[in-house]
Amino acid sequence: MSKQLFAIFGNPVSHSRSPLMHNLAFKNLGFSGCYNRYKLEDGEKLKETFFSLGLKGINITVPHKEHAYQACDILDPFAQKVGAVNTIVEKNGKLYGYNTDAPGFLKAISEFKEVKTVLFLGAGGTAQSTSAVLKDEGYEVTLLNRSASRLEKYKVAGFKTYTFDDFVPHSYDLIINMTSAGLEDNALPAPKEILEHIIPKTKACIDVIYGKETPFLKLAKSYAKPTKDGADMLLYQGIIAFEYFTQHQYSFEEILPHMRQTFDFN
Ligand code: NDP
């Protein structure tokens, strides 16, 4: 059988770990596949680019997850609900769309037990799919965001939402940084006085950023709180995407050690 071709579409895309993760798993599991990166400038051209490159499947990253949603012929119910697709597989000329970010995130936080209330710092694209999956699983999610405008759709969906100006702190079992604060700067995701008020009462703090210790996680550690970065979230979304790419020939546990090796190359 000829090699099946896969890629990640994004802009920028040069830093993505997905090619390494998927190619290692293809090689080690003996699957005849090859995964590349593709810088897609115009999201409207996602579908035609997919077919012109002769691809079998793709992952989609910033800023094209909504374009990917539009490009699909058939949507997984969860992808449909959150309006964002990060994994597409071609079957018989049709594009099937999935969202593996949210189940990957859910699995990554499952090590924290007896959690009911969760505070999200941030309300962007990543918060959108992950808040929906947490709500479905029975967690109570509150969102605290810098700007009011992003919170509107969460309010409509029934979430408790605050800006820094009207925040009324409660105690939360988990506090999760869903912003890009700390990714390329030294910013905290919310004013320090707010964080210093809520972190002491929480069970654990999580950051979706990976590959560095963010100011948020540093602050959480200064209160001796358990912490976790975004590496497992990235790993798990990749494994679930790989399951779709290979039509579920391999189980999650079979794929895991191969993809995990990628994180040894830091
Ligand atoms: P978006 O651009 O959609 O949203 C950004 C959010 O961050 C907004 O809520 C914005 O608030 C807030 N924000 C940005 N800078 C600051 C700041 N200095 N202070 C306070 N709030 C700030 O981003 P995404 O949702 O796509 O990505 C968010 C993070 O998640 C990124 O760091 C990304 O790397 C990470 N990520 C990790 C993944 C993983 O697998 N581990 C997967 C996907 C994303 P405002 O509305 O006020 O602008």
Short mmCIF file of C-alpha atoms and ligand atoms in Angstrom, two decimals:
data_model
loop_
_atom_site.label_atom_id
_atom_site.label_comp_id
_atom_site.label_asym_id
_atom_site.label_seq_id
_atom_site.Cartn_x
_atom_site.Cartn_y
_atom_site.Cartn_z
CA MET A 1 0.00 0.00 0.00
CA SER A 2 1.33 3.49 -0.80
CA LYS A 3 2.04 5.83 2.06
CA GLN A 4 -0.90 7.79 3.43
CA LEU A 5 -0.15 11.49 3.72
CA PHE A 6 -1.05 13.69 6.68
CA ALA A 7 -0.23 17.26 7.70
CA ILE A 8 -0.80 20.04 10.15
CA PHE A 9 -2.29 23.23 8.69
CA GLY A 10 -1.70 26.48 10.56
CA ASN A 11 -0.08 29.89 10.46
CA PRO A 12 2.47 29.92 11.98
CA VAL A 13 3.18 26.21 11.95
CA SER A 14 6.96 25.91 11.99
CA HIS A 15 7.13 25.30 15.76
CA SER A 16 4.53 22.52 15.81
CA ARG A 17 5.44 19.23 17.47
CA SER A 18 2.71 17.32 15.66
CA PRO A 19 4.91 16.07 12.75
CA LEU A 20 7.40 14.57 15.19
CA MET A 21 4.67 13.02 17.34
CA HIS A 22 2.79 11.42 14.44
CA ASN A 23 5.84 10.32 12.43
CA LEU A 24 7.37 8.60 15.46
CA ALA A 25 4.13 6.74 16.09
CA PHE A 26 3.78 5.78 12.38
CA LYS A 27 7.33 4.44 12.33
CA ASN A 28 7.21 2.57 15.63
CA LEU A 29 3.78 1.07 15.02
CA GLY A 30 4.62 0.08 11.42
CA PHE A 31 1.87 2.21 9.84
CA SER A 32 2.64 3.41 6.33
CA GLY A 33 2.12 7.12 6.85
CA CYS A 34 3.99 10.41 6.57
CA TYR A 35 3.09 13.66 8.34
CA ASN A 36 4.26 17.15 7.27
CA ARG A 37 3.55 20.74 8.19
CA TYR A 38 1.83 23.18 5.85
CA LYS A 39 1.63 26.92 6.37
CA LEU A 40 -1.86 27.82 5.22
CA GLU A 41 -2.26 31.56 4.77
CA ASP A 42 -5.85 31.67 3.58
CA GLY A 43 -8.27 29.55 5.61
CA GLU A 44 -10.84 29.72 2.78
CA LYS A 45 -8.49 27.54 0.73
CA LEU A 46 -8.32 24.74 3.29
CA LYS A 47 -10.44 22.25 1.37
CA GLU A 48 -8.85 22.76 -2.05
CA THR A 49 -5.37 22.64 -0.50
CA PHE A 50 -6.24 19.39 1.29
CA PHE A 51 -7.25 17.69 -1.97
CA SER A 52 -4.49 19.21 -4.10
CA LEU A 53 -1.88 17.80 -1.72
CA GLY A 54 -3.48 14.34 -1.86
CA LEU A 55 -3.88 14.12 1.91
CA LYS A 56 -5.67 11.49 3.97
CA GLY A 57 -5.94 13.58 7.12
CA ILE A 58 -4.90 16.81 8.79
CA ASN A 59 -4.69 18.55 12.11
CA ILE A 60 -5.58 22.20 12.17
CA THR A 61 -4.13 24.80 14.50
CA VAL A 62 -4.42 28.56 15.00
CA PRO A 63 -6.05 30.42 13.25
CA HIS A 64 -7.96 27.93 11.08
CA LYS A 65 -10.10 25.80 13.42
CA GLU A 66 -13.30 27.61 12.41
CA HIS A 67 -12.42 27.39 8.70
CA ALA A 68 -11.84 23.68 9.22
CA TYR A 69 -15.29 23.41 10.73
CA GLN A 70 -16.78 25.09 7.65
CA ALA A 71 -14.84 22.85 5.25
CA CYS A 72 -16.16 19.52 6.56
CA ASP A 73 -18.92 17.48 4.92
CA ILE A 74 -19.67 15.49 8.06
CA LEU A 75 -19.12 16.68 11.62
CA ASP A 76 -18.70 14.70 14.78
CA PRO A 77 -21.48 15.84 17.19
CA PHE A 78 -19.01 17.36 19.64
CA ALA A 79 -17.15 19.33 16.93
CA GLN A 80 -20.56 20.54 15.77
CA LYS A 81 -21.44 21.70 19.25
CA VAL A 82 -18.25 23.70 19.84
CA GLY A 83 -17.93 25.02 16.29
CA ALA A 84 -14.23 24.11 16.01
CA VAL A 85 -12.46 21.27 14.21
CA ASN A 86 -8.81 20.34 14.81
CA THR A 87 -8.77 16.96 13.03
CA ILE A 88 -10.05 16.07 9.54
CA VAL A 89 -10.05 12.65 7.89
CA GLU A 90 -10.95 11.99 4.25
CA LYS A 91 -13.19 9.00 3.52
CA ASN A 92 -14.57 8.35 0.02
CA GLY A 93 -13.94 11.94 -1.06
CA LYS A 94 -15.73 13.43 1.94
CA LEU A 95 -14.16 15.33 4.82
CA TYR A 96 -15.04 14.16 8.34
CA GLY A 97 -14.34 16.67 11.11
CA TYR A 98 -13.52 16.05 14.79
CA ASN A 99 -12.39 18.01 17.82
CA THR A 100 -9.76 16.15 19.83
CA ASP A 101 -8.56 19.18 21.89
CA ALA A 102 -11.42 18.92 24.34
CA PRO A 103 -11.30 15.16 25.09
CA GLY A 104 -7.49 15.45 25.30
CA PHE A 105 -7.87 18.21 27.85
CA LEU A 106 -10.46 16.22 29.82
CA LYS A 107 -8.12 13.26 30.04
CA ALA A 108 -5.21 15.51 31.06
CA ILE A 109 -7.10 16.90 34.05
CA SER A 110 -8.60 13.56 35.09
CA GLU A 111 -5.71 12.94 37.50
CA PHE A 112 -7.17 15.62 39.78
CA LYS A 113 -9.85 13.91 41.86
CA GLU A 114 -12.89 15.28 43.65
CA VAL A 115 -13.08 18.33 41.45
CA LYS A 116 -16.39 20.08 40.92
CA THR A 117 -15.74 23.81 40.53
CA VAL A 118 -13.28 25.11 37.93
CA LEU A 119 -12.16 28.67 37.22
CA PHE A 120 -10.94 29.41 33.69
CA LEU A 121 -8.63 32.38 33.33
CA GLY A 122 -9.31 33.38 29.72
CA ALA A 123 -12.15 32.96 27.26
CA GLY A 124 -10.54 32.41 23.83
CA GLY A 125 -10.76 29.54 21.36
CA THR A 126 -9.25 26.90 23.62
CA ALA A 127 -11.57 27.86 26.46
CA GLN A 128 -14.55 27.45 24.13
CA SER A 129 -14.25 23.72 23.44
CA THR A 130 -12.83 22.78 26.83
CA SER A 131 -15.52 24.64 28.80
CA ALA A 132 -18.22 22.84 26.79
CA VAL A 133 -16.77 19.40 27.48
CA LEU A 134 -16.31 20.14 31.19
CA LYS A 135 -19.90 21.36 31.45
CA ASP A 136 -21.12 18.18 29.74
CA GLU A 137 -19.17 16.15 32.29
CA GLY A 138 -20.88 17.93 35.20
CA TYR A 139 -18.16 20.39 36.24
CA GLU A 140 -19.21 23.93 37.23
CA VAL A 141 -17.10 26.27 35.09
CA THR A 142 -16.66 29.99 35.80
CA LEU A 143 -14.77 32.23 33.38
CA LEU A 144 -12.69 35.26 34.30
CA ASN A 145 -11.42 37.27 31.32
CA ARG A 146 -9.57 40.53 30.73
CA SER A 147 -12.06 41.86 28.17
CA ALA A 148 -15.85 41.71 28.41
CA SER A 149 -16.58 41.14 24.72
CA ARG A 150 -15.30 37.55 24.59
CA LEU A 151 -17.52 36.58 27.52
CA GLU A 152 -20.83 37.26 25.79
CA LYS A 153 -21.24 33.85 24.16
CA TYR A 154 -20.34 32.08 27.41
CA LYS A 155 -22.96 34.07 29.27
CA VAL A 156 -25.53 33.04 26.66
CA ALA A 157 -24.44 29.39 27.09
CA GLY A 158 -25.16 29.62 30.82
CA PHE A 159 -21.66 30.00 32.30
CA LYS A 160 -20.87 32.34 35.19
CA THR A 161 -18.57 35.02 33.76
CA TYR A 162 -16.55 37.92 35.16
CA THR A 163 -14.06 40.53 34.04
CA PHE A 164 -11.29 41.70 36.35
CA ASP A 165 -13.47 44.69 37.31
CA ASP A 166 -16.58 42.85 38.48
CA PHE A 167 -15.01 39.60 39.76
CA VAL A 168 -16.57 38.20 42.94
CA PRO A 169 -14.16 35.51 44.11
CA HIS A 170 -15.35 32.13 45.37
CA SER A 171 -13.27 29.07 46.09
CA TYR A 172 -12.51 26.84 43.10
CA ASP A 173 -11.21 23.27 43.09
CA LEU A 174 -9.09 23.93 39.97
CA ILE A 175 -7.80 27.17 38.45
CA ILE A 176 -6.71 26.87 34.83
CA ASN A 177 -4.78 29.39 32.76
CA MET A 178 -6.44 29.33 29.33
CA THR A 179 -4.81 32.56 28.15
CA SER A 180 -1.61 33.12 26.22
CA ALA A 181 -0.26 35.24 29.10
CA GLY A 182 3.18 33.85 29.89
CA LEU A 183 3.64 32.21 26.50
CA GLU A 184 5.99 34.79 25.05
CA ASP A 185 6.09 37.28 27.91
CA ASN A 186 6.22 37.29 31.69
CA ALA A 187 2.61 38.31 32.22
CA LEU A 188 0.21 36.80 34.71
CA PRO A 189 -3.21 35.90 33.28
CA ALA A 190 -5.02 38.10 35.83
CA PRO A 191 -4.03 40.84 38.31
CA LYS A 192 -1.75 39.49 41.04
CA GLU A 193 -4.05 40.58 43.84
CA ILE A 194 -6.90 38.48 42.37
CA LEU A 195 -4.64 35.45 41.97
CA GLU A 196 -3.23 35.82 45.47
CA HIS A 197 -6.76 35.80 46.79
CA ILE A 198 -7.95 32.65 45.00
CA ILE A 199 -4.86 30.43 44.65
CA PRO A 200 -4.51 29.69 48.39
CA LYS A 201 -8.04 28.18 48.42
CA THR A 202 -7.69 25.96 45.33
CA LYS A 203 -6.66 22.29 45.14
CA ALA A 204 -4.44 22.63 42.04
CA CYS A 205 -3.42 24.98 39.22
CA ILE A 206 -3.10 24.04 35.56
CA ASP A 207 -1.66 25.89 32.57
CA VAL A 208 -2.41 25.03 28.94
CA ILE A 209 0.97 26.48 27.95
CA TYR A 210 3.72 23.87 27.76
CA GLY A 211 7.48 23.76 27.51
CA LYS A 212 8.16 26.44 30.12
CA GLU A 213 7.25 27.39 33.66
CA THR A 214 4.84 30.31 33.31
CA PRO A 215 4.57 33.10 35.89
CA PHE A 216 1.15 31.64 36.78
CA LEU A 217 2.53 28.20 37.62
CA LYS A 218 5.44 29.80 39.45
CA LEU A 219 3.00 31.74 41.61
CA ALA A 220 0.94 28.58 42.27
CA LYS A 221 4.09 26.71 43.34
CA SER A 222 4.94 29.49 45.78
CA TYR A 223 1.71 28.48 47.57
CA ALA A 224 2.80 24.80 47.42
CA LYS A 225 -0.09 23.92 45.10
CA PRO A 226 0.08 20.90 42.78
CA THR A 227 0.58 22.12 39.19
CA LYS A 228 0.45 20.76 35.67
CA ASP A 229 1.38 22.31 32.33
CA GLY A 230 -0.18 21.78 28.88
CA ALA A 231 2.11 18.99 27.64
CA ASP A 232 -0.31 16.13 28.39
CA MET A 233 -3.16 18.03 26.73
CA LEU A 234 -1.06 18.34 23.58
CA LEU A 235 -0.03 14.69 23.75
CA TYR A 236 -3.54 13.35 24.32
CA GLN A 237 -5.19 15.41 21.55
CA GLY A 238 -2.51 14.00 19.22
CA ILE A 239 -3.16 10.41 20.28
CA ILE A 240 -6.91 10.78 19.77
CA ALA A 241 -6.27 12.34 16.32
CA PHE A 242 -3.94 9.44 15.47
CA GLU A 243 -6.73 7.00 16.37
CA TYR A 244 -8.94 8.71 13.78
CA PHE A 245 -6.14 8.86 11.18
CA THR A 246 -5.52 5.11 11.46
CA GLN A 247 -9.22 4.14 11.66
CA HIS A 248 -8.80 2.94 15.25
CA GLN A 249 -6.32 0.18 14.36
CA TYR A 250 -4.34 1.01 17.52
CA SER A 251 -5.53 1.68 21.05
CA PHE A 252 -4.76 4.82 23.02
CA GLU A 253 -2.36 2.83 25.25
CA GLU A 254 -0.50 1.41 22.21
CA ILE A 255 0.05 4.87 20.71
CA LEU A 256 0.91 6.64 23.99
CA PRO A 257 4.55 5.54 24.59
CA HIS A 258 5.60 6.37 21.01
CA MET A 259 4.15 9.86 21.03
CA ARG A 260 5.37 10.49 24.56
CA GLN A 261 8.96 10.00 23.37
CA THR A 262 8.63 13.30 21.50
CA PHE A 263 8.71 15.08 24.83
CA ASP A 264 12.15 13.60 25.57
CA PHE A 265 13.56 15.81 22.79
CA ASN A 266 13.11 19.07 24.76
P1 NDP B 1 -7.06 33.01 21.83
O1 NDP B 1 -6.26 34.03 21.08
O2 NDP B 1 -8.30 32.47 21.23
O3 NDP B 1 -7.47 33.66 23.28
C1 NDP B 1 -6.51 34.29 24.08
C2 NDP B 1 -7.08 34.52 25.49
O4 NDP B 1 -5.99 34.96 26.30
C3 NDP B 1 -8.14 35.59 25.57
O5 NDP B 1 -9.06 35.25 26.57
C4 NDP B 1 -7.34 36.85 25.97
O6 NDP B 1 -8.08 37.80 26.67
C5 NDP B 1 -6.32 36.22 26.90
N1 NDP B 1 -5.08 36.96 27.06
C6 NDP B 1 -4.07 37.08 26.18
N2 NDP B 1 -3.04 37.77 26.72
C7 NDP B 1 -3.43 38.10 27.97
C8 NDP B 1 -2.81 38.84 29.05
N3 NDP B 1 -1.59 39.37 28.91
N4 NDP B 1 -3.48 38.97 30.20
C9 NDP B 1 -4.71 38.43 30.35
N5 NDP B 1 -5.36 37.73 29.39
C10 NDP B 1 -4.71 37.59 28.21
O7 NDP B 1 -6.03 31.88 22.22
P2 NDP B 1 -6.27 30.31 22.31
O8 NDP B 1 -7.46 30.03 23.14
O9 NDP B 1 -6.18 29.72 20.96
O10 NDP B 1 -4.92 29.84 23.09
C11 NDP B 1 -4.78 30.11 24.47
C12 NDP B 1 -3.55 29.38 24.99
O11 NDP B 1 -3.76 27.98 24.92
C13 NDP B 1 -2.26 29.67 24.21
O12 NDP B 1 -1.23 29.93 25.15
C14 NDP B 1 -2.00 28.37 23.47
O13 NDP B 1 -0.60 28.17 23.31
C15 NDP B 1 -2.57 27.36 24.45
N6 NDP B 1 -2.96 26.07 23.82
C16 NDP B 1 -2.41 24.91 24.31
C17 NDP B 1 -2.76 23.68 23.76
C18 NDP B 1 -2.15 22.42 24.28
O14 NDP B 1 -2.31 21.37 23.63
N7 NDP B 1 -1.48 22.42 25.40
C19 NDP B 1 -3.74 23.57 22.66
C20 NDP B 1 -4.26 24.86 22.23
C21 NDP B 1 -3.87 26.05 22.80
P3 NDP B 1 -8.81 39.04 25.92
O15 NDP B 1 -10.17 38.55 25.52
O16 NDP B 1 -8.88 40.11 26.95
O17 NDP B 1 -7.95 39.43 24.74
#
